[in-house]
Amino acid sequence: MKAVVYDTYGGPEVMRLVDMPAPLPQKGQVRIANRAASLNPYDWHVYRADPALARSFSGWRSPGFRVLGADVAGVVDAVGPGVDGLAVGDEVYGEISFGGCAQFCVADASRIAHKPAGLSFDEAAALPMGALTALQGLETAGIREGSRVLIIGASGGVGHLGVQIAKALGASRVVAVCSGRNAAWVRELGADRVVDYVREEVADCGEQFDVVLDLVTTSSLRDLARIIAPDGAYAPMGGVGGGWLLGPASAILRAKALGPIVKRKVVQLTAVPNAADLVRVAGWVDEGLVTPRIDTVYQLDGYGTALERLEGGHVAGKLVVRTA
């Protein structure tokens, strides 16, 4: 099979497209004849070891031998022992951490689910990490029927799904923060208002929110506190910058420390891939409540261009790499 691999930390230049044997599923795993993978900021943080904190789970000295890509969609073509509910021929999607940019990959059955019936493989691959991050962030922050929700970074891979998932979870009002050039399509996703961060400070928006999902963490919690309801919650789930050691985690930790000072609840979590939440997302997709937006689709041999685009930021939705 063909796969995009790397065995040292660095940028797109350390990647190479190789022929290698297809992996075999072990206990609790299935093998997927992969059709598409999508790229996430997670990927470049890991392969660059930027921040250095990424080495704590990918290898202090080197990443070992890795196949690029966490989000996948394809067809089960082999089933390992101990797997129930999945069979050869099933169309599936999920988040597998590594292995997505390849013609075949293996996945723990607990991290994948049946693909939404109405989506192409490209579209299904664009869902897992973004949807799980948005869903778990919103629920950990206490979203409930009638909640007022603010999504900062609403045109990105997580944010555009967060706008839709917030509505699916019963939010009465969703305000999206993104650049003006993306305002029209973010509003079409269901946002009740779009704040253009180029023209307006989000902290001056004149509203209060029960849940603030912050995917860029460039605003101080001191400033945001006045638009968070006293019994509301702030959920910083990602960010830009932050330094070589902790990267975006530094802003998240600062917010956590500031919470008691500004008297606002701050929730901190790392999304956990799981089949149950993927089933819920697929249900919303089938109901027409959630639709992924794809910015650009690349062929497997175009991985370098795709990664350069990913690292450049300002992607409207998701970047997808077609693997078959």
mmCIF file with all atom_site columns, N, CA, C and O in Angstrom, residues 215-249:
data_model
loop_
_atom_site.group_PDB
_atom_site.id
_atom_site.type_symbol
_atom_site.label_atom_id
_atom_site.label_alt_id
_atom_site.label_comp_id
_atom_site.label_asym_id
_atom_site.label_entity_id
_atom_site.label_seq_id
_atom_site.pdbx_PDB_ins_code
_atom_site.Cartn_x
_atom_site.Cartn_y
_atom_site.Cartn_z
_atom_site.occupancy
_atom_site.B_iso_or_equiv
_atom_site.pdbx_formal_charge
_atom_site.auth_seq_id
_atom_site.auth_comp_id
_atom_site.auth_asym_id
_atom_site.auth_atom_id
_atom_site.pdbx_PDB_model_num
ATOM 1   N N  . LEU A 1 215 ? -11.562 28.408 20.596 1.00 0.00 ? 215 LEU A N  1
ATOM 2   C CA . LEU A 1 215 ? -10.679 27.523 19.841 1.00 0.00 ? 215 LEU A CA 1
ATOM 3   C C  . LEU A 1 215 ? -9.416  28.216 19.375 1.00 0.00 ? 215 LEU A C  1
ATOM 4   O O  . LEU A 1 215 ? -8.607  27.603 18.669 1.00 0.00 ? 215 LEU A O  1
ATOM 5   N N  . VAL A 1 216 ? -9.225  29.470 19.773 1.00 0.00 ? 216 VAL A N  1
ATOM 6   C CA . VAL A 1 216 ? -8.007  30.199 19.403 1.00 0.00 ? 216 VAL A CA 1
ATOM 7   C C  . VAL A 1 216 ? -7.268  30.768 20.609 1.00 0.00 ? 216 VAL A C  1
ATOM 8   O O  . VAL A 1 216 ? -6.053  30.977 20.568 1.00 0.00 ? 216 VAL A O  1
ATOM 9   N N  . THR A 1 217 ? -7.988  31.029 21.696 1.00 0.00 ? 217 THR A N  1
ATOM 10  C CA . THR A 1 217 ? -7.442  31.530 22.973 1.00 0.00 ? 217 THR A CA 1
ATOM 11  C C  . THR A 1 217 ? -6.485  32.704 22.795 1.00 0.00 ? 217 THR A C  1
ATOM 12  O O  . THR A 1 217 ? -5.419  32.758 23.402 1.00 0.00 ? 217 THR A O  1
ATOM 13  N N  . THR A 1 218 ? -6.884  33.666 21.976 1.00 0.00 ? 218 THR A N  1
ATOM 14  C CA . THR A 1 218 ? -6.089  34.890 21.826 1.00 0.00 ? 218 THR A CA 1
ATOM 15  C C  . THR A 1 218 ? -6.651  36.039 22.661 1.00 0.00 ? 218 THR A C  1
ATOM 16  O O  . THR A 1 218 ? -6.028  37.091 22.756 1.00 0.00 ? 218 THR A O  1
ATOM 17  N N  . SER A 1 219 ? -7.820  35.849 23.242 1.00 0.00 ? 219 SER A N  1
ATOM 18  C CA . SER A 1 219 ? -8.411  36.861 24.116 1.00 0.00 ? 219 SER A CA 1
ATOM 19  C C  . SER A 1 219 ? -8.207  36.456 25.569 1.00 0.00 ? 219 SER A C  1
ATOM 20  O O  . SER A 1 219 ? -8.311  35.278 25.911 1.00 0.00 ? 219 SER A O  1
ATOM 21  N N  . SER A 1 220 ? -7.927  37.434 26.407 1.00 0.00 ? 220 SER A N  1
ATOM 22  C CA . SER A 1 220 ? -7.727  37.157 27.826 1.00 0.00 ? 220 SER A CA 1
ATOM 23  C C  . SER A 1 220 ? -9.059  36.865 28.507 1.00 0.00 ? 220 SER A C  1
ATOM 24  O O  . SER A 1 220 ? -10.081 37.500 28.213 1.00 0.00 ? 220 SER A O  1
ATOM 25  N N  . LEU A 1 221 ? -9.047  35.919 29.425 1.00 0.00 ? 221 LEU A N  1
ATOM 26  C CA . LEU A 1 221 ? -10.251 35.644 30.194 1.00 0.00 ? 221 LEU A CA 1
ATOM 27  C C  . LEU A 1 221 ? -10.670 36.863 31.011 1.00 0.00 ? 221 LEU A C  1
ATOM 28  O O  . LEU A 1 221 ? -11.861 37.046 31.276 1.00 0.00 ? 221 LEU A O  1
ATOM 29  N N  . ARG A 1 222 ? -9.728  37.726 31.400 1.00 0.00 ? 222 ARG A N  1
ATOM 30  C CA . ARG A 1 222 ? -10.087 38.953 32.113 1.00 0.00 ? 222 ARG A CA 1
ATOM 31  C C  . ARG A 1 222 ? -11.060 39.784 31.285 1.00 0.00 ? 222 ARG A C  1
ATOM 32  O O  . ARG A 1 222 ? -11.993 40.406 31.815 1.00 0.00 ? 222 ARG A O  1
ATOM 33  N N  . ASP A 1 223 ? -10.826 39.840 29.966 1.00 0.00 ? 223 ASP A N  1
ATOM 34  C CA . ASP A 1 223 ? -11.705 40.611 29.087 1.00 0.00 ? 223 ASP A CA 1
ATOM 35  C C  . ASP A 1 223 ? -13.002 39.858 28.799 1.00 0.00 ? 223 ASP A C  1
ATOM 36  O O  . ASP A 1 223 ? -14.084 40.451 28.751 1.00 0.00 ? 223 ASP A O  1
ATOM 37  N N  . LEU A 1 224 ? -12.893 38.549 28.602 1.00 0.00 ? 224 LEU A N  1
ATOM 38  C CA . LEU A 1 224 ? -14.075 37.757 28.245 1.00 0.00 ? 224 LEU A CA 1
ATOM 39  C C  . LEU A 1 224 ? -15.035 37.577 29.413 1.00 0.00 ? 224 LEU A C  1
ATOM 40  O O  . LEU A 1 224 ? -16.221 37.306 29.196 1.00 0.00 ? 224 LEU A O  1
ATOM 41  N N  . ALA A 1 225 ? -14.549 37.735 30.643 1.00 0.00 ? 225 ALA A N  1
ATOM 42  C CA . ALA A 1 225 ? -15.381 37.439 31.820 1.00 0.00 ? 225 ALA A CA 1
ATOM 43  C C  . ALA A 1 225 ? -16.679 38.232 31.806 1.00 0.00 ? 225 ALA A C  1
ATOM 44  O O  . ALA A 1 225 ? -17.726 37.718 32.225 1.00 0.00 ? 225 ALA A O  1
ATOM 45  N N  . ARG A 1 226 ? -16.637 39.456 31.277 1.00 0.00 ? 226 ARG A N  1
ATOM 46  C CA . ARG A 1 226 ? -17.848 40.277 31.346 1.00 0.00 ? 226 ARG A CA 1
ATOM 47  C C  . ARG A 1 226 ? -18.951 39.810 30.383 1.00 0.00 ? 226 ARG A C  1
ATOM 48  O O  . ARG A 1 226 ? -20.103 40.239 30.520 1.00 0.00 ? 226 ARG A O  1
ATOM 49  N N  . ILE A 1 227 ? -18.600 38.952 29.420 1.00 0.00 ? 227 ILE A N  1
ATOM 50  C CA . ILE A 1 227 ? -19.649 38.440 28.534 1.00 0.00 ? 227 ILE A CA 1
ATOM 51  C C  . ILE A 1 227 ? -20.000 36.987 28.862 1.00 0.00 ? 227 ILE A C  1
ATOM 52  O O  . ILE A 1 227 ? -20.791 36.369 28.152 1.00 0.00 ? 227 ILE A O  1
ATOM 53  N N  . ILE A 1 228 ? -19.425 36.442 29.929 1.00 0.00 ? 228 ILE A N  1
ATOM 54  C CA . ILE A 1 228 ? -19.781 35.104 30.402 1.00 0.00 ? 228 ILE A CA 1
ATOM 55  C C  . ILE A 1 228 ? -20.729 35.260 31.585 1.00 0.00 ? 228 ILE A C  1
ATOM 56  O O  . ILE A 1 228 ? -20.429 35.978 32.541 1.00 0.00 ? 228 ILE A O  1
ATOM 57  N N  . ALA A 1 229 ? -21.873 34.620 31.513 1.00 0.00 ? 229 ALA A N  1
ATOM 58  C CA . ALA A 1 229 ? -22.846 34.704 32.600 1.00 0.00 ? 229 ALA A CA 1
ATOM 59  C C  . ALA A 1 229 ? -22.217 34.230 33.905 1.00 0.00 ? 229 ALA A C  1
ATOM 60  O O  . ALA A 1 229 ? -21.333 33.358 33.898 1.00 0.00 ? 229 ALA A O  1
ATOM 61  N N  . PRO A 1 230 ? -22.644 34.791 35.048 1.00 0.00 ? 230 PRO A N  1
ATOM 62  C CA . PRO A 1 230 ? -22.052 34.396 36.333 1.00 0.00 ? 230 PRO A CA 1
ATOM 63  C C  . PRO A 1 230 ? -22.058 32.898 36.582 1.00 0.00 ? 230 PRO A C  1
ATOM 64  O O  . PRO A 1 230 ? -21.150 32.358 37.218 1.00 0.00 ? 230 PRO A O  1
ATOM 65  N N  . ASP A 1 231 ? -23.086 32.199 36.105 1.00 0.00 ? 231 ASP A N  1
ATOM 66  C CA . ASP A 1 231 ? -23.126 30.742 36.266 1.00 0.00 ? 231 ASP A CA 1
ATOM 67  C C  . ASP A 1 231 ? -22.744 30.021 34.973 1.00 0.00 ? 231 ASP A C  1
ATOM 68  O O  . ASP A 1 231 ? -22.991 28.826 34.819 1.00 0.00 ? 231 ASP A O  1
ATOM 69  N N  . GLY A 1 232 ? -22.111 30.758 34.047 1.00 0.00 ? 232 GLY A N  1
ATOM 70  C CA . GLY A 1 232 ? -21.696 30.172 32.781 1.00 0.00 ? 232 GLY A CA 1
ATOM 71  C C  . GLY A 1 232 ? -20.324 29.527 32.878 1.00 0.00 ? 232 GLY A C  1
ATOM 72  O O  . GLY A 1 232 ? -19.731 29.421 33.953 1.00 0.00 ? 232 GLY A O  1
ATOM 73  N N  . ALA A 1 233 ? -19.798 29.095 31.726 1.00 0.00 ? 233 ALA A N  1
ATOM 74  C CA . ALA A 1 233 ? -18.501 28.410 31.709 1.00 0.00 ? 233 ALA A CA 1
ATOM 75  C C  . ALA A 1 233 ? -17.725 28.778 30.460 1.00 0.00 ? 233 ALA A C  1
ATOM 76  O O  . ALA A 1 233 ? -18.291 29.007 29.388 1.00 0.00 ? 233 ALA A O  1
ATOM 77  N N  . TYR A 1 234 ? -16.419 28.814 30.637 1.00 0.00 ? 234 TYR A N  1
ATOM 78  C CA . TYR A 1 234 ? -15.479 29.099 29.551 1.00 0.00 ? 234 TYR A CA 1
ATOM 79  C C  . TYR A 1 234 ? -14.702 27.827 29.253 1.00 0.00 ? 234 TYR A C  1
ATOM 80  O O  . TYR A 1 234 ? -14.116 27.212 30.159 1.00 0.00 ? 234 TYR A O  1
ATOM 81  N N  . ALA A 1 235 ? -14.700 27.408 27.988 1.00 0.00 ? 235 ALA A N  1
ATOM 82  C CA . ALA A 1 235 ? -14.024 26.171 27.589 1.00 0.00 ? 235 ALA A CA 1
ATOM 83  C C  . ALA A 1 235 ? -12.969 26.478 26.538 1.00 0.00 ? 235 ALA A C  1
ATOM 84  O O  . ALA A 1 235 ? -13.268 26.536 25.344 1.00 0.00 ? 235 ALA A O  1
ATOM 85  N N  . PRO A 1 236 ? -11.702 26.710 26.965 1.00 0.00 ? 236 PRO A N  1
ATOM 86  C CA . PRO A 1 236 ? -10.621 26.892 25.993 1.00 0.00 ? 236 PRO A CA 1
ATOM 87  C C  . PRO A 1 236 ? -10.156 25.529 25.483 1.00 0.00 ? 236 PRO A C  1
ATOM 88  O O  . PRO A 1 236 ? -9.706  24.684 26.242 1.00 0.00 ? 236 PRO A O  1
ATOM 89  N N  . MET A 1 237 ? -10.267 25.315 24.163 1.00 0.00 ? 237 MET A N  1
ATOM 90  C CA . MET A 1 237 ? -10.037 23.984 23.612 1.00 0.00 ? 237 MET A CA 1
ATOM 91  C C  . MET A 1 237 ? -8.899  23.932 22.596 1.00 0.00 ? 237 MET A C  1
ATOM 92  O O  . MET A 1 237 ? -8.666  22.895 21.981 1.00 0.00 ? 237 MET A O  1
ATOM 93  N N  . GLY A 1 238 ? -8.185  25.018 22.406 1.00 0.00 ? 238 GLY A N  1
ATOM 94  C CA . GLY A 1 238 ? -7.106  25.028 21.418 1.00 0.00 ? 238 GLY A CA 1
ATOM 95  C C  . GLY A 1 238 ? -6.571  26.432 21.314 1.00 0.00 ? 238 GLY A C  1
ATOM 96  O O  . GLY A 1 238 ? -6.965  27.314 22.077 1.00 0.00 ? 238 GLY A O  1
ATOM 97  N N  . GLY A 1 239 ? -5.675  26.662 20.367 1.00 0.00 ? 239 GLY A N  1
ATOM 98  C CA . GLY A 1 239 ? -5.168  28.012 20.244 1.00 0.00 ? 239 GLY A CA 1
ATOM 99  C C  . GLY A 1 239 ? -4.014  28.121 19.285 1.00 0.00 ? 239 GLY A C  1
ATOM 100 O O  . GLY A 1 239 ? -3.603  27.149 18.648 1.00 0.00 ? 239 GLY A O  1
ATOM 101 N N  . VAL A 1 240 ? -3.508  29.334 19.189 1.00 0.00 ? 240 VAL A N  1
ATOM 102 C CA . VAL A 1 240 ? -2.365  29.628 18.333 1.00 0.00 ? 240 VAL A CA 1
ATOM 103 C C  . VAL A 1 240 ? -1.247  30.199 19.195 1.00 0.00 ? 240 VAL A C  1
ATOM 104 O O  . VAL A 1 240 ? -1.488  30.843 20.213 1.00 0.00 ? 240 VAL A O  1
ATOM 105 N N  . GLY A 1 241 ? -0.003  29.958 18.781 1.00 0.00 ? 241 GLY A N  1
ATOM 106 C CA . GLY A 1 241 ? 1.127   30.494 19.529 1.00 0.00 ? 241 GLY A CA 1
ATOM 107 C C  . GLY A 1 241 ? 1.288   29.834 20.882 1.00 0.00 ? 241 GLY A C  1
ATOM 108 O O  . GLY A 1 241 ? 0.898   28.692 21.103 1.00 0.00 ? 241 GLY A O  1
ATOM 109 N N  . GLY A 1 242 ? 1.900   30.576 21.806 1.00 0.00 ? 242 GLY A N  1
ATOM 110 C CA . GLY A 1 242 ? 2.025   30.086 23.164 1.00 0.00 ? 242 GLY A CA 1
ATOM 111 C C  . GLY A 1 242 ? 3.414   29.674 23.587 1.00 0.00 ? 242 GLY A C  1
ATOM 112 O O  . GLY A 1 242 ? 3.624   29.310 24.739 1.00 0.00 ? 242 GLY A O  1
ATOM 113 N N  . GLY A 1 243 ? 4.382   29.677 22.658 1.00 0.00 ? 243 GLY A N  1
ATOM 114 C CA . GLY A 1 243 ? 5.748   29.352 23.053 1.00 0.00 ? 243 GLY A CA 1
ATOM 115 C C  . GLY A 1 243 ? 6.144   27.929 22.723 1.00 0.00 ? 243 GLY A C  1
ATOM 116 O O  . GLY A 1 243 ? 5.305   27.064 22.463 1.00 0.00 ? 243 GLY A O  1
ATOM 117 N N  . TRP A 1 244 ? 7.455   27.673 22.753 1.00 0.00 ? 244 TRP A N  1
ATOM 118 C CA . TRP A 1 244 ? 8.005   26.394 22.286 1.00 0.00 ? 244 TRP A CA 1
ATOM 119 C C  . TRP A 1 244 ? 7.720   25.233 23.226 1.00 0.00 ? 244 TRP A C  1
ATOM 120 O O  . TRP A 1 244 ? 7.653   24.081 22.801 1.00 0.00 ? 244 TRP A O  1
ATOM 121 N N  . LEU A 1 245 ? 7.519   25.507 24.513 1.00 0.00 ? 245 LEU A N  1
ATOM 122 C CA . LEU A 1 245 ? 7.360   24.421 25.470 1.00 0.00 ? 245 LEU A CA 1
ATOM 123 C C  . LEU A 1 245 ? 5.931   23.913 25.555 1.00 0.00 ? 245 LEU A C  1
ATOM 124 O O  . LEU A 1 245 ? 5.661   22.724 25.377 1.00 0.00 ? 245 LEU A O  1
ATOM 125 N N  . LEU A 1 246 ? 4.987   24.805 25.818 1.00 0.00 ? 246 LEU A N  1
ATOM 126 C CA . LEU A 1 246 ? 3.603   24.406 26.053 1.00 0.00 ? 246 LEU A CA 1
ATOM 127 C C  . LEU A 1 246 ? 2.667   24.728 24.895 1.00 0.00 ? 246 LEU A C  1
ATOM 128 O O  . LEU A 1 246 ? 1.589   24.143 24.789 1.00 0.00 ? 246 LEU A O  1
ATOM 129 N N  . GLY A 1 247 ? 3.049   25.675 24.037 1.00 0.00 ? 247 GLY A N  1
ATOM 130 C CA . GLY A 1 247 ? 2.196   26.039 22.919 1.00 0.00 ? 247 GLY A CA 1
ATOM 131 C C  . GLY A 1 247 ? 0.831   26.517 23.407 1.00 0.00 ? 247 GLY A C  1
ATOM 132 O O  . GLY A 1 247 ? 0.729   27.243 24.407 1.00 0.00 ? 247 GLY A O  1
ATOM 133 N N  . PRO A 1 248 ? -0.244  26.114 22.724 1.00 0.00 ? 248 PRO A N  1
ATOM 134 C CA . PRO A 1 248 ? -1.582  26.562 23.118 1.00 0.00 ? 248 PRO A CA 1
ATOM 135 C C  . PRO A 1 248 ? -1.949  26.217 24.555 1.00 0.00 ? 248 PRO A C  1
ATOM 136 O O  . PRO A 1 248 ? -2.792  26.883 25.155 1.00 0.00 ? 248 PRO A O  1
ATOM 137 N N  . ALA A 1 249 ? -1.321  25.196 25.121 1.00 0.00 ? 249 ALA A N  1
ATOM 138 C CA . ALA A 1 249 ? -1.646  24.808 26.495 1.00 0.00 ? 249 ALA A CA 1
ATOM 139 C C  . ALA A 1 249 ? -1.338  25.925 27.485 1.00 0.00 ? 249 ALA A C  1
ATOM 140 O O  . ALA A 1 249 ? -1.956  26.000 28.555 1.00 0.00 ? 249 ALA A O  1
#
